[in-house]
Short mmCIF file of C-alpha atoms and ligand atoms in Angstrom, two decimals:
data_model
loop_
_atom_site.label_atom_id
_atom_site.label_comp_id
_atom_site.label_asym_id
_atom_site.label_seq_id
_atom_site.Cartn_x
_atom_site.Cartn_y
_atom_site.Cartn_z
CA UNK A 1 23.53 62.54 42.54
CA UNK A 2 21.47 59.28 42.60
CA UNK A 3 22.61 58.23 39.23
CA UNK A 4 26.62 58.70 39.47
CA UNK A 5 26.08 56.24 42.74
CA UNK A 6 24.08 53.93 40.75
CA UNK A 7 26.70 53.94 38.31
CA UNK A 8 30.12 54.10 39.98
CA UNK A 9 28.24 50.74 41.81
CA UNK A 10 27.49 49.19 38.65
CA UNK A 11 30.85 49.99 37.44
CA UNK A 12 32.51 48.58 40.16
CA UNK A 13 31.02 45.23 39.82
CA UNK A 14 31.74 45.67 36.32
CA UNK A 15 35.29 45.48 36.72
CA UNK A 16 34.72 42.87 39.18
CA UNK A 17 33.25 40.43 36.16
CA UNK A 18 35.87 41.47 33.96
CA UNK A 19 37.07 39.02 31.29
CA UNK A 20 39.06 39.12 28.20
CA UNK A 21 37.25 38.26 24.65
CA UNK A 22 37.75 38.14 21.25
CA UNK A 23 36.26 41.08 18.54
CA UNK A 24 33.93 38.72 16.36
CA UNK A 25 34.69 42.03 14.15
CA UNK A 26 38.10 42.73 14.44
CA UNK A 27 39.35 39.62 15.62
CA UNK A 28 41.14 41.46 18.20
CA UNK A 29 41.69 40.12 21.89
CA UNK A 30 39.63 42.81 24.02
CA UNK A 31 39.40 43.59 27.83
CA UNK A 32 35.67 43.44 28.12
CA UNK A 33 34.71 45.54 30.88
CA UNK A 34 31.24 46.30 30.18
CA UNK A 35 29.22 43.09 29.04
CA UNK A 36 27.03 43.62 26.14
CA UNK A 37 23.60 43.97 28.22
CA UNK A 38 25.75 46.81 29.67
CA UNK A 39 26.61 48.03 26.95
CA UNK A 40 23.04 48.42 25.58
CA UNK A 41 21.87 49.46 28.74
CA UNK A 42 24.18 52.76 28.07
CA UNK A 43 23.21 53.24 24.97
CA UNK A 44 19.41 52.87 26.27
CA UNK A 45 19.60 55.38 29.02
CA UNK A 46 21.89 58.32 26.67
CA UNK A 47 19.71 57.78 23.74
CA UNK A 48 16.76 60.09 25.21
CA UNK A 49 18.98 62.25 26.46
CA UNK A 50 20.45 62.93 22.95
CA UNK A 51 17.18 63.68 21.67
CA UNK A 52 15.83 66.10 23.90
CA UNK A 53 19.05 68.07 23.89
CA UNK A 54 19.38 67.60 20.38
CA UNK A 55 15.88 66.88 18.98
CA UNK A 56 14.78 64.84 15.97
CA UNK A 57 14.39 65.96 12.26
CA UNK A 58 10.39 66.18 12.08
CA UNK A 59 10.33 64.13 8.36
CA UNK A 60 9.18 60.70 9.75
CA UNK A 61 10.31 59.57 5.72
CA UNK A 62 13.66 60.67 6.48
CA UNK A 63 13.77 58.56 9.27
CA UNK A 64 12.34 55.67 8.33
CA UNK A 65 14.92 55.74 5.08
CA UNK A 66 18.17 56.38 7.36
CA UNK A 67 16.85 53.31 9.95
CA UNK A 68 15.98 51.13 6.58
CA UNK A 69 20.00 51.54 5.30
CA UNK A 70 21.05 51.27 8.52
CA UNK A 71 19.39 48.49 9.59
CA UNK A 72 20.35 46.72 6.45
CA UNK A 73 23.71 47.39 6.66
CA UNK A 74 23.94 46.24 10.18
CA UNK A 75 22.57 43.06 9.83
CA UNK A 76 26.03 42.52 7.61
CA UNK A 77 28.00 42.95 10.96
CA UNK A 78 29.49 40.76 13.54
CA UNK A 79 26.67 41.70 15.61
CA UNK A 80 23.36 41.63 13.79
CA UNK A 81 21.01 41.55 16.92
CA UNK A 82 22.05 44.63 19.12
CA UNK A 83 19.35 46.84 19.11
CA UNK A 84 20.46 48.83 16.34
CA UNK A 85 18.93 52.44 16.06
CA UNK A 86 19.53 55.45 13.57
CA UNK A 87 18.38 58.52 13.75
CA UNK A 88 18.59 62.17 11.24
CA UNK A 89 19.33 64.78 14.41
CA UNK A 90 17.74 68.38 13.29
CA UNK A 91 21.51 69.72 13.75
CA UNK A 92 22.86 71.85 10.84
CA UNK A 93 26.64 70.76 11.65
CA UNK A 94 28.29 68.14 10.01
CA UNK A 95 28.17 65.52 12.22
CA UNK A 96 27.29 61.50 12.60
CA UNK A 97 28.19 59.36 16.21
CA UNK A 98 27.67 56.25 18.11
CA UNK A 99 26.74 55.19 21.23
CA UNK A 100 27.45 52.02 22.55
CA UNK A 101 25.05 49.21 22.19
CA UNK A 102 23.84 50.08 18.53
CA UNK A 103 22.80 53.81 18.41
CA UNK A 104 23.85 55.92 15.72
CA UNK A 105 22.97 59.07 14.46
CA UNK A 106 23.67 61.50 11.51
CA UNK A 107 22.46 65.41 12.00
CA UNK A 108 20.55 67.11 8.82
CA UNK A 109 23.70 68.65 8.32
CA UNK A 110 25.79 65.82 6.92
CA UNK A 111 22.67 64.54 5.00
CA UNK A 112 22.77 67.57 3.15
CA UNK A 113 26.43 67.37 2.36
CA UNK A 114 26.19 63.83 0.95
CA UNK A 115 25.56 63.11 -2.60
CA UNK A 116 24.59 59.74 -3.02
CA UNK A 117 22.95 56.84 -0.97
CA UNK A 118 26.06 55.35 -1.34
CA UNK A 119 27.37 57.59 0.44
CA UNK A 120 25.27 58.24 3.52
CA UNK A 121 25.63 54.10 3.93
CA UNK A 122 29.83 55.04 3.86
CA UNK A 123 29.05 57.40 6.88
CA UNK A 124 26.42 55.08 8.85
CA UNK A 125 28.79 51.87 8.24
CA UNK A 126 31.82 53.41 9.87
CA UNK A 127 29.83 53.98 12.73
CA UNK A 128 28.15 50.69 13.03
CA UNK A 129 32.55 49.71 12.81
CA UNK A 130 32.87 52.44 15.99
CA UNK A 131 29.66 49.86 17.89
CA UNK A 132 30.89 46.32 16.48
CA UNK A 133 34.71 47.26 17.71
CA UNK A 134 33.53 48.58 21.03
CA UNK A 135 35.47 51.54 20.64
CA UNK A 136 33.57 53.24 22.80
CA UNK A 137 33.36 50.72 25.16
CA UNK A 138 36.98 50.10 25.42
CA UNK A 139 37.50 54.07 25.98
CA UNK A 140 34.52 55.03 28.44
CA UNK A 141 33.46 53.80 31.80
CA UNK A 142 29.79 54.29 33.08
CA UNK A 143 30.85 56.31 35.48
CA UNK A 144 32.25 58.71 32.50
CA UNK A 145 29.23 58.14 30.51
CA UNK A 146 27.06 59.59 33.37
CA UNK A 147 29.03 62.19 34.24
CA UNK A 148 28.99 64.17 31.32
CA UNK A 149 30.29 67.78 32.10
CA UNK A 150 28.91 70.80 30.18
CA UNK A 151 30.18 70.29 26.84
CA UNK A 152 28.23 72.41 24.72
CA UNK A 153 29.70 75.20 23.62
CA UNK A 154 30.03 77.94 26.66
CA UNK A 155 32.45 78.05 29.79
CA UNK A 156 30.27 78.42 33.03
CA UNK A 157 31.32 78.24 36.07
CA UNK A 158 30.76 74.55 36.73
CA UNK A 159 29.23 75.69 40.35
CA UNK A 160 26.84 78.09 38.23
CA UNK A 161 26.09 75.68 35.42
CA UNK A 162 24.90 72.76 38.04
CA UNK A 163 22.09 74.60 39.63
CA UNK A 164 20.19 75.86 37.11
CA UNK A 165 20.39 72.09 35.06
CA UNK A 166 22.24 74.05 32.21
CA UNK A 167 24.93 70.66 33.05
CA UNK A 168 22.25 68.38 31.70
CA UNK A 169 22.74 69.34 28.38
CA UNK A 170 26.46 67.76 28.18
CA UNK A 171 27.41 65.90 25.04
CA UNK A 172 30.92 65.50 25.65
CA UNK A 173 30.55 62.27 25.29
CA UNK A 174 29.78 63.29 21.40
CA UNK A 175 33.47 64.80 21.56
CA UNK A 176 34.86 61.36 22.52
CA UNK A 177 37.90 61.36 20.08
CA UNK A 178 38.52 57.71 18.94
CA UNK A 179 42.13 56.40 18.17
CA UNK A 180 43.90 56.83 14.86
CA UNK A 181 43.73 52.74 14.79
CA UNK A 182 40.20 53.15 15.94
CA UNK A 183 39.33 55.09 13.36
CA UNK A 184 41.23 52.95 10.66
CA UNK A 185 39.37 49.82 11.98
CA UNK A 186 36.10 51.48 11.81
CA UNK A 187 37.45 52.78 7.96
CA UNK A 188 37.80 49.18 7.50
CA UNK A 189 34.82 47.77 8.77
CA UNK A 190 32.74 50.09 7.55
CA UNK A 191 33.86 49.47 3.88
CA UNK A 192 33.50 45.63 4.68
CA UNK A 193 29.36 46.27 5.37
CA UNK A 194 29.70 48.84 2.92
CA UNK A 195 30.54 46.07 0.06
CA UNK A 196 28.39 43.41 1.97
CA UNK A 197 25.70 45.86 1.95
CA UNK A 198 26.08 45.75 -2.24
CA UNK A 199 26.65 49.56 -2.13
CA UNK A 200 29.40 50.74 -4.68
CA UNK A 201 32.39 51.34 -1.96
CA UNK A 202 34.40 53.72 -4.72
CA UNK A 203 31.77 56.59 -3.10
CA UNK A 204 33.61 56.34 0.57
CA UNK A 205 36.64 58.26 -0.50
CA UNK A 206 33.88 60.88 -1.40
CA UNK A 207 32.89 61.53 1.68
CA UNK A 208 36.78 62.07 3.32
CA UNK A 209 36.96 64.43 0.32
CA UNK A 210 33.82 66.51 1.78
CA UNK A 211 35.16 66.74 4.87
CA UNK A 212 38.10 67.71 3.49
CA UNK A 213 36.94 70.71 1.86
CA UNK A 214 35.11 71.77 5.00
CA UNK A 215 38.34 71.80 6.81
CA UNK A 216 39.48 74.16 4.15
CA UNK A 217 37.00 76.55 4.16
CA UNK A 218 37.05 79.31 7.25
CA UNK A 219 33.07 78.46 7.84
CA UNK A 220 31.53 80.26 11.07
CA UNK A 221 30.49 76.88 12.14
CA UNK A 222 32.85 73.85 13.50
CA UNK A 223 32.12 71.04 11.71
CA UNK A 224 32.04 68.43 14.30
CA UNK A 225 32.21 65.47 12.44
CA UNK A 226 36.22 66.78 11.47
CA UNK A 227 37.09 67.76 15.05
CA UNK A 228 36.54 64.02 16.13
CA UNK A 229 37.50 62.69 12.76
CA UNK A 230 40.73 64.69 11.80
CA UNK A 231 43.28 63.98 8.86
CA UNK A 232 40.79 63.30 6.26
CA UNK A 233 42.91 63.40 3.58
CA UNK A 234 44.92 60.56 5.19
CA UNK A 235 41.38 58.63 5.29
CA UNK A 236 40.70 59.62 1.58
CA UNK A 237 43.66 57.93 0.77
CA UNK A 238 43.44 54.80 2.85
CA UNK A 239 39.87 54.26 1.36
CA UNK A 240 41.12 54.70 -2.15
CA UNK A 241 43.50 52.09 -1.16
CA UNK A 242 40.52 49.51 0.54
CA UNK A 243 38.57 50.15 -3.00
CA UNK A 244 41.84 49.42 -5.36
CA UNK A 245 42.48 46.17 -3.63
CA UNK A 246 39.06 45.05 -3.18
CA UNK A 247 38.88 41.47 -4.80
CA UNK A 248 35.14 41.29 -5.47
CA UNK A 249 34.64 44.34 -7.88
CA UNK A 250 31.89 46.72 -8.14
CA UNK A 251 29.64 45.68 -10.87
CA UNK A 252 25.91 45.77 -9.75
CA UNK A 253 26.88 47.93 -6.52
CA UNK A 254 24.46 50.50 -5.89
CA UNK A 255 25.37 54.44 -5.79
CA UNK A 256 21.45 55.82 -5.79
CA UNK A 257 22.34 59.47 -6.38
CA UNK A 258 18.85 60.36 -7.54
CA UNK A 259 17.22 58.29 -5.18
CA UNK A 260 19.13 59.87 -2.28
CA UNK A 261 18.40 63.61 -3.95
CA UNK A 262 14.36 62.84 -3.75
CA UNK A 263 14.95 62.21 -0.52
CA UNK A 264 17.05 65.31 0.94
CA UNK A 265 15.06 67.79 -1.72
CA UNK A 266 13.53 70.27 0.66
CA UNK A 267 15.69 69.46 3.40
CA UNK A 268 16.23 72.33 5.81
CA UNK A 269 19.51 74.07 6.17
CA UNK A 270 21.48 75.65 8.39
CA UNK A 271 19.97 77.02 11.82
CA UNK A 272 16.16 76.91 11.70
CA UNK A 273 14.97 80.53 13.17
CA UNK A 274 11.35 79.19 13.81
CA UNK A 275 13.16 77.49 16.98
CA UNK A 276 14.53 80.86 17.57
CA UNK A 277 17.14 83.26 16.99
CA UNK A 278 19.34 86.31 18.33
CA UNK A 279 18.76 89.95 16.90
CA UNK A 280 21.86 90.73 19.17
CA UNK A 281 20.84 90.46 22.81
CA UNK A 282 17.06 90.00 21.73
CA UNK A 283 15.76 86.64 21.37
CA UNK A 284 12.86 86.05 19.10
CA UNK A 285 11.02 83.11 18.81
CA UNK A 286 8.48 82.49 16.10
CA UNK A 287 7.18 79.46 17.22
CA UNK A 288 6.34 80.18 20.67
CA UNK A 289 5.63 84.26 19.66
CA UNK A 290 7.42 85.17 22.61
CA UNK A 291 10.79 87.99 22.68
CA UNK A 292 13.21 88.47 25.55
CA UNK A 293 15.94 90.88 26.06
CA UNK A 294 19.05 89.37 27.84
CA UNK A 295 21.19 91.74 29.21
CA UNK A 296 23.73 93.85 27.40
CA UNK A 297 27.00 91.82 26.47
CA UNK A 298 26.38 88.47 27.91
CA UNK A 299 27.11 85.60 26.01
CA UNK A 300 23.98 84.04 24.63
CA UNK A 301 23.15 80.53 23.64
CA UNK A 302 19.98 78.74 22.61
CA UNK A 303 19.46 75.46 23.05
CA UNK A 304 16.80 72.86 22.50
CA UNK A 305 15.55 72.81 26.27
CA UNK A 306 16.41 76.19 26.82
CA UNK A 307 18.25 79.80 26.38
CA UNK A 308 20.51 81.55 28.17
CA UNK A 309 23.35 83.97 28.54
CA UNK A 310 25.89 83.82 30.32
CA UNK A 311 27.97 87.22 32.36
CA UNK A 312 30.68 88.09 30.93
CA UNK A 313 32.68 87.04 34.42
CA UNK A 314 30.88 83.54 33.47
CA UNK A 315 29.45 83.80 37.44
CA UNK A 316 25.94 84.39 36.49
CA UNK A 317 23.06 83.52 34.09
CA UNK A 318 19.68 84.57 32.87
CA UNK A 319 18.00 81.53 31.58
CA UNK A 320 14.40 80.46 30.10
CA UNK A 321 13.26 77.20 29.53
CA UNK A 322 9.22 75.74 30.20
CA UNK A 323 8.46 74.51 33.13
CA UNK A 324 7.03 71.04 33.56
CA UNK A 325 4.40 72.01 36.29
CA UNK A 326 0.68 72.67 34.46
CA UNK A 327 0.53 76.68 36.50
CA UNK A 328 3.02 78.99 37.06
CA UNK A 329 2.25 78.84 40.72
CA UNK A 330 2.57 75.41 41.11
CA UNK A 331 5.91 75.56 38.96
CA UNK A 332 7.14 78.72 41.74
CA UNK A 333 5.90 76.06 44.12
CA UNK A 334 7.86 73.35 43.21
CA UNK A 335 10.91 75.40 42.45
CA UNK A 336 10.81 76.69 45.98
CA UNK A 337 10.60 73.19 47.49
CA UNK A 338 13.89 72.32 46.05
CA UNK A 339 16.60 71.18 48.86
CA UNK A 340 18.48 74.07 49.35
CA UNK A 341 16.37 77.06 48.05
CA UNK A 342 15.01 79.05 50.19
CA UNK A 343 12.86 81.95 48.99
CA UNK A 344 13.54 85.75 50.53
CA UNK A 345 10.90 87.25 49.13
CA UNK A 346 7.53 86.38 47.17
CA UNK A 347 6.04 88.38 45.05
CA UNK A 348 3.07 88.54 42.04
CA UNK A 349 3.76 91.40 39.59
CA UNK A 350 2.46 91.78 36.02
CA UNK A 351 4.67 90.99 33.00
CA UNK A 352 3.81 93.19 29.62
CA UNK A 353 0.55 91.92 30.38
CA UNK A 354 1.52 88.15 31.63
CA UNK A 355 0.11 87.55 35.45
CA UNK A 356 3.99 86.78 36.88
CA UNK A 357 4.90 84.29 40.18
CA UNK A 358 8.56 85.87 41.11
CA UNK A 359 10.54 84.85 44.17
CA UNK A 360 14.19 86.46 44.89
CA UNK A 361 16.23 83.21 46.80
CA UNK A 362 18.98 82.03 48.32
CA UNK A 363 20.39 78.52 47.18
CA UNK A 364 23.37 76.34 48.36
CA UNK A 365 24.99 73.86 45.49
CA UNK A 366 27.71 72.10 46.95
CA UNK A 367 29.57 74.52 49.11
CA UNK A 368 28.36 77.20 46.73
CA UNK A 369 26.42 80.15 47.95
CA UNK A 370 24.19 80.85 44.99
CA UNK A 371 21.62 83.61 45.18
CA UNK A 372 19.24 84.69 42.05
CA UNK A 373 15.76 85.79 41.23
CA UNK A 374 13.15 83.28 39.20
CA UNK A 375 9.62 84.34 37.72
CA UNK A 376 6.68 81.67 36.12
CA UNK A 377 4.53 82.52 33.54
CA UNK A 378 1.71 80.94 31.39
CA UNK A 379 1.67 82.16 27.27
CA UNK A 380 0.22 80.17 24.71
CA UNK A 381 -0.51 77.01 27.17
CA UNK A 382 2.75 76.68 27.87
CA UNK A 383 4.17 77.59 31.89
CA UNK A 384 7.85 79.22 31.38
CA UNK A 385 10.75 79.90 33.89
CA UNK A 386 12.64 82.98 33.71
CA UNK A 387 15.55 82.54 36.13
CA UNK A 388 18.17 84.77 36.80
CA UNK A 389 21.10 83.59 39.92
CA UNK A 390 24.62 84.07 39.93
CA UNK A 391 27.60 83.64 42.73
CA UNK A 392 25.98 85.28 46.05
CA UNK A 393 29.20 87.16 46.47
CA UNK A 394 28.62 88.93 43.31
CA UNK A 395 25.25 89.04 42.46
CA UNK A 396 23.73 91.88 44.15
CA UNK A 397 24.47 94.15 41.84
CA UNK A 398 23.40 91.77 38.87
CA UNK A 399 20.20 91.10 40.49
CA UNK A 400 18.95 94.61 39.04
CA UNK A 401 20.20 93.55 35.47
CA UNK A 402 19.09 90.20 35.33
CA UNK A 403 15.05 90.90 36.92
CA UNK A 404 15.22 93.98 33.55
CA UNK A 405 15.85 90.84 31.62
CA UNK A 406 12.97 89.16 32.85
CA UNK A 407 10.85 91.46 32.77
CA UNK A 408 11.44 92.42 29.13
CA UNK A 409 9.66 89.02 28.65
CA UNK A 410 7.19 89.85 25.76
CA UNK A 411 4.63 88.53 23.38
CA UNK A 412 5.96 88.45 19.78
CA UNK A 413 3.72 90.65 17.70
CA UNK A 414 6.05 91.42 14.46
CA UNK A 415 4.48 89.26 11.15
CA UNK A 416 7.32 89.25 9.31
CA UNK A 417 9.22 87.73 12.16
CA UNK A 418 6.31 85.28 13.10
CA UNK A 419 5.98 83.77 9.55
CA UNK A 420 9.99 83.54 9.49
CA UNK A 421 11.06 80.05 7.50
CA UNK A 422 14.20 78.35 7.17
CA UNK A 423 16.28 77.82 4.46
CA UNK A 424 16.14 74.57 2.34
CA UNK A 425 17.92 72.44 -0.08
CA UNK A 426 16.31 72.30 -3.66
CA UNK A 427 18.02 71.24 -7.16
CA UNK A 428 18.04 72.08 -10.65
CA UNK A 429 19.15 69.91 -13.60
CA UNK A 430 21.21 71.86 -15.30
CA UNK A 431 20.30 72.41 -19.17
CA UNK A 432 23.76 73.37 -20.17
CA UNK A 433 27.48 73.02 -18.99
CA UNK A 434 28.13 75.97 -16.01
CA UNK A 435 30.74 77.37 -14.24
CA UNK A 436 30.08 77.78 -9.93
CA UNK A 437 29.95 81.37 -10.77
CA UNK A 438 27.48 81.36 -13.38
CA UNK A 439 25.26 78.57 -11.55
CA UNK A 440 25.33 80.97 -8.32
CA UNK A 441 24.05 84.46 -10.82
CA UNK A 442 21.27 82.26 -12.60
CA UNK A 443 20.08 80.65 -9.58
CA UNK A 444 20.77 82.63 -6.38
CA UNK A 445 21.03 81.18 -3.29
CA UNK A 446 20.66 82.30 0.53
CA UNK A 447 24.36 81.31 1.18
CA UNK A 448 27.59 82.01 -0.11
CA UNK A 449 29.13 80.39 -3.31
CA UNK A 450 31.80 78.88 -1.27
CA UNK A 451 29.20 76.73 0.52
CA UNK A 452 27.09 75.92 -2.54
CA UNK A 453 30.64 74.60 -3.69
CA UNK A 454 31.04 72.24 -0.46
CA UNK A 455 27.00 70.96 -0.66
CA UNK A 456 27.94 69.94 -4.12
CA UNK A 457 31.34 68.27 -3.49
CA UNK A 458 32.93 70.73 -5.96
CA UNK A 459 36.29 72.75 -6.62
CA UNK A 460 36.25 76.70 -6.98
CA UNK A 461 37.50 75.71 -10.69
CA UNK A 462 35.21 72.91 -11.33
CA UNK A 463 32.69 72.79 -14.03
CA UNK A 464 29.05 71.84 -12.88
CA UNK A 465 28.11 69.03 -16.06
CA UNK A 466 24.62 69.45 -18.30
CA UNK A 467 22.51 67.35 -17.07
CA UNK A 468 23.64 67.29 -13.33
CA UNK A 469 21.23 67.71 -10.27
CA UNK A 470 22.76 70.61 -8.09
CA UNK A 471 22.20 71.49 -4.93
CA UNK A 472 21.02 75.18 -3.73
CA UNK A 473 19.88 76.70 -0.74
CA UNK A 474 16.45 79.07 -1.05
CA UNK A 475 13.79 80.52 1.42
CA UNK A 476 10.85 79.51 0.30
ZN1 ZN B 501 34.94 57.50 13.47
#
């Protein structure tokens, strides 16, 4: 509430400064809403709230080498002294984004698609194009950028989602589709850092092709990166048309295929079930050695800050997430003491073993009658919130289903599930010429041959060389 004031306020005297300039970048005559303290400033403020929904890879090398090409790259630009930042998200989609003001980031999942330095530098310098042609700038307002609706992944009832914070977690902003000439500026710019940079800009095209192929293939997961960047093909083409008419030539350019393959060997792959994972409605987590039972049919979701599902009349929710507060009584407390809640009934009652603060309430959001049960616990030093609330009109007789959810809240005893590991990316130089299929039979992998095909930017038909490095996926 505080913050859309703030902003529409800021906003408004935005508008009231507003000038026209000229793109040091594009050259292009601009109607600069936002000044570029602004524009840092929004960068600033969504940058934490990208990691904490999204969270870090934990490979501080990894970091440090995407913020070194980065970096590097950027100071090539128009606009060498934003605060540029770049950061590997521990996301398995394919996916890399902007924010305004210098912030970029590429998920785990793209890194282990590319195949080259060269490459990753094509991804991160069409981005820094996005930040030095203020697309973003040009397309959002503050106002937008702070009101981010729920954009991950589930319809709620926005009324529903609100209350119980699930709205925090919106990334639309992510979804932000840029212009076709947006995106052919960016193409352009980021080829012009790309060849400023010294890299060898014939590996761009590479990288359309990849998300080509992904397109192709009926994967269970959307490749993000393609729904905001669509018509690679198109892209592949323009960039083989930048690289053919490129005066300088590419002689001393740098590719660094092995270089970038140190790097990403061992990289993890696809979801990570340490963070937790879905055995149907059960919800194990390894890491915290805790399971819960959500009820029968909802539709769950797990999330950095939290899990939930969702009723299948999307007016109710069953969510868990740690509390901030350092006791479960102070965290009931607290709860409680929110504007609007008001507790009907207090109770403690045991949890498989887990000394349980539960209140049944009444809430108002809005003009929204809200009514739900929550319950605080303490496992492994950490306090957590179980809350279950729904529409007050229809939650009575979800109140019984949701407080069996709760209360199925258990500590995770099974080894096999609490030594769980994720699958990572390895190579092997091959010793002789193979086809996919016999690469695949001599050394298995955890995921299909159709993905070991996209990881290694190859054709059903295509022969892997002797001598190559190729990619496979193993659990350790
Ligand atoms: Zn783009």
């Amino acid at each position: 509430m505080k913050r859309s004031t703030a902003a529409a306020v800021s906003l408004a005297a935005a508008i009231a400064l507003a000038a026209c300039a000229t793109n040091p970048a594009t050259g292009r005559r601009q109607l600069a809403l936002i000044s570029e303290q602004q524009e840092i400033e929004m960068g600033r403020q969504a940058d934490p709230e990208i990691v904490a929904s999204m969270g870090l890879y934990d490979d501080d090398d990894a970091q440090a080498y995407v913020q070194r090409i980065g970096t590097a790259l950027a100071a090539t630009s128009e606009r060498p002294s934003l605060p540029w930042t770049f950061r590997v998200l521990d996301d398995p989609t394919v996916n890399a984004f902007a924010l305004p003001g210098g912030f970029i980031y590429v998920t785990r999942g793209i890194m282990t698609h590319l195949s080259s330095e060269a490459e990753l530098a094509a991804v991160l310098a069409h981005e820094i194009g996005h930040v030095t042609g203020r697309h973003s700038v040009e397309q959002l307002s503050q106002a937008q950028l702070f009101s981010l609706g729920l954009g991950v992944g589930m319809v709620v009832s926005e009324r529903v989602a609100q209350f119980g914070g699930l709205a925090q977690a919106g990334l639309s902003l992510l979804f932000l589709r840029y212009s076709r000439d947006d995106e052919s500026e960016a193409d352009e710019l980021g080829f012009r850092y790309l060849t400023r940079g010294a890299y060898d800009a014939r590996e761009m095209p590479k990288v359309f092709d990849m998300l080509g192929r992904i397109g192709e293939s009926r994967g269970s997961r959307v490749p993000n990166w393609l729904a905001t960047h669509p018509d690679p093909e198109r892209r592949a083409e323009e960039s083989r048309r930048l690289v053919a008419e490129y005066p300088g030539g590419f002689d001393g350019t740098r590719v660094a295929r092995d270089a970038y393959f140190d790097r990403i060997d061992g990289m993890i792959f696809g979801d990570n079930p340490r963070e937790g994972f879905f055995e149907g409605g059960l919800f194990l987590h390894p890491d915290l050695e805790f399971r819960l039972r959500f009820p029968d049919g909802w539709t769950t979701a797990n999330q950095r800050q939290n899990v939930y599902a969702v009723g299948p009349e999307q007016d109710a929710v069953v969510e868990l997430r740690l509390a901030e507060e350092a006791s479960p009584q102070a965290a009931a407390t607290a709860f409680l003491a929110q504007e609007g809640v008001r507790a009907t009934r207090t109770f403690r009652q045991e949890v498989n073993g887990f000394d349980t603060y539960w209140a049944r309430f009444e809430a108002r959001s809005g003009d929204t009658g809200l009514a739900g049960t929550v319950a605080f616990l303490e496992h492994g030093g950490n306090v957590y919130r179980l809350l279950g609330y729904g529409l007050a009109a229809s939650w009575p007789p979800l109140a019984a289903v949701a407080e069996r959810s709760i209360g199925s809240f258990e500590r995770l005893t099974d080894r096999a599930v609490l030594s769980i590991q994720p699958d990572r990316l390895r190579f092997v130089q091959l010793s002789s010429s193979l086809t996919l299929e016999q690469f695949v039979a001599r050394y298995p992998s955890t995921v299909p041959a159709e993905t070991i095909a996209l990881i290694n930017q190859i054709g059903p038909d295509q022969r892997l060389a002797q001598g190559q490095r190729v990619k496979r996926i193993v659990n350790p």
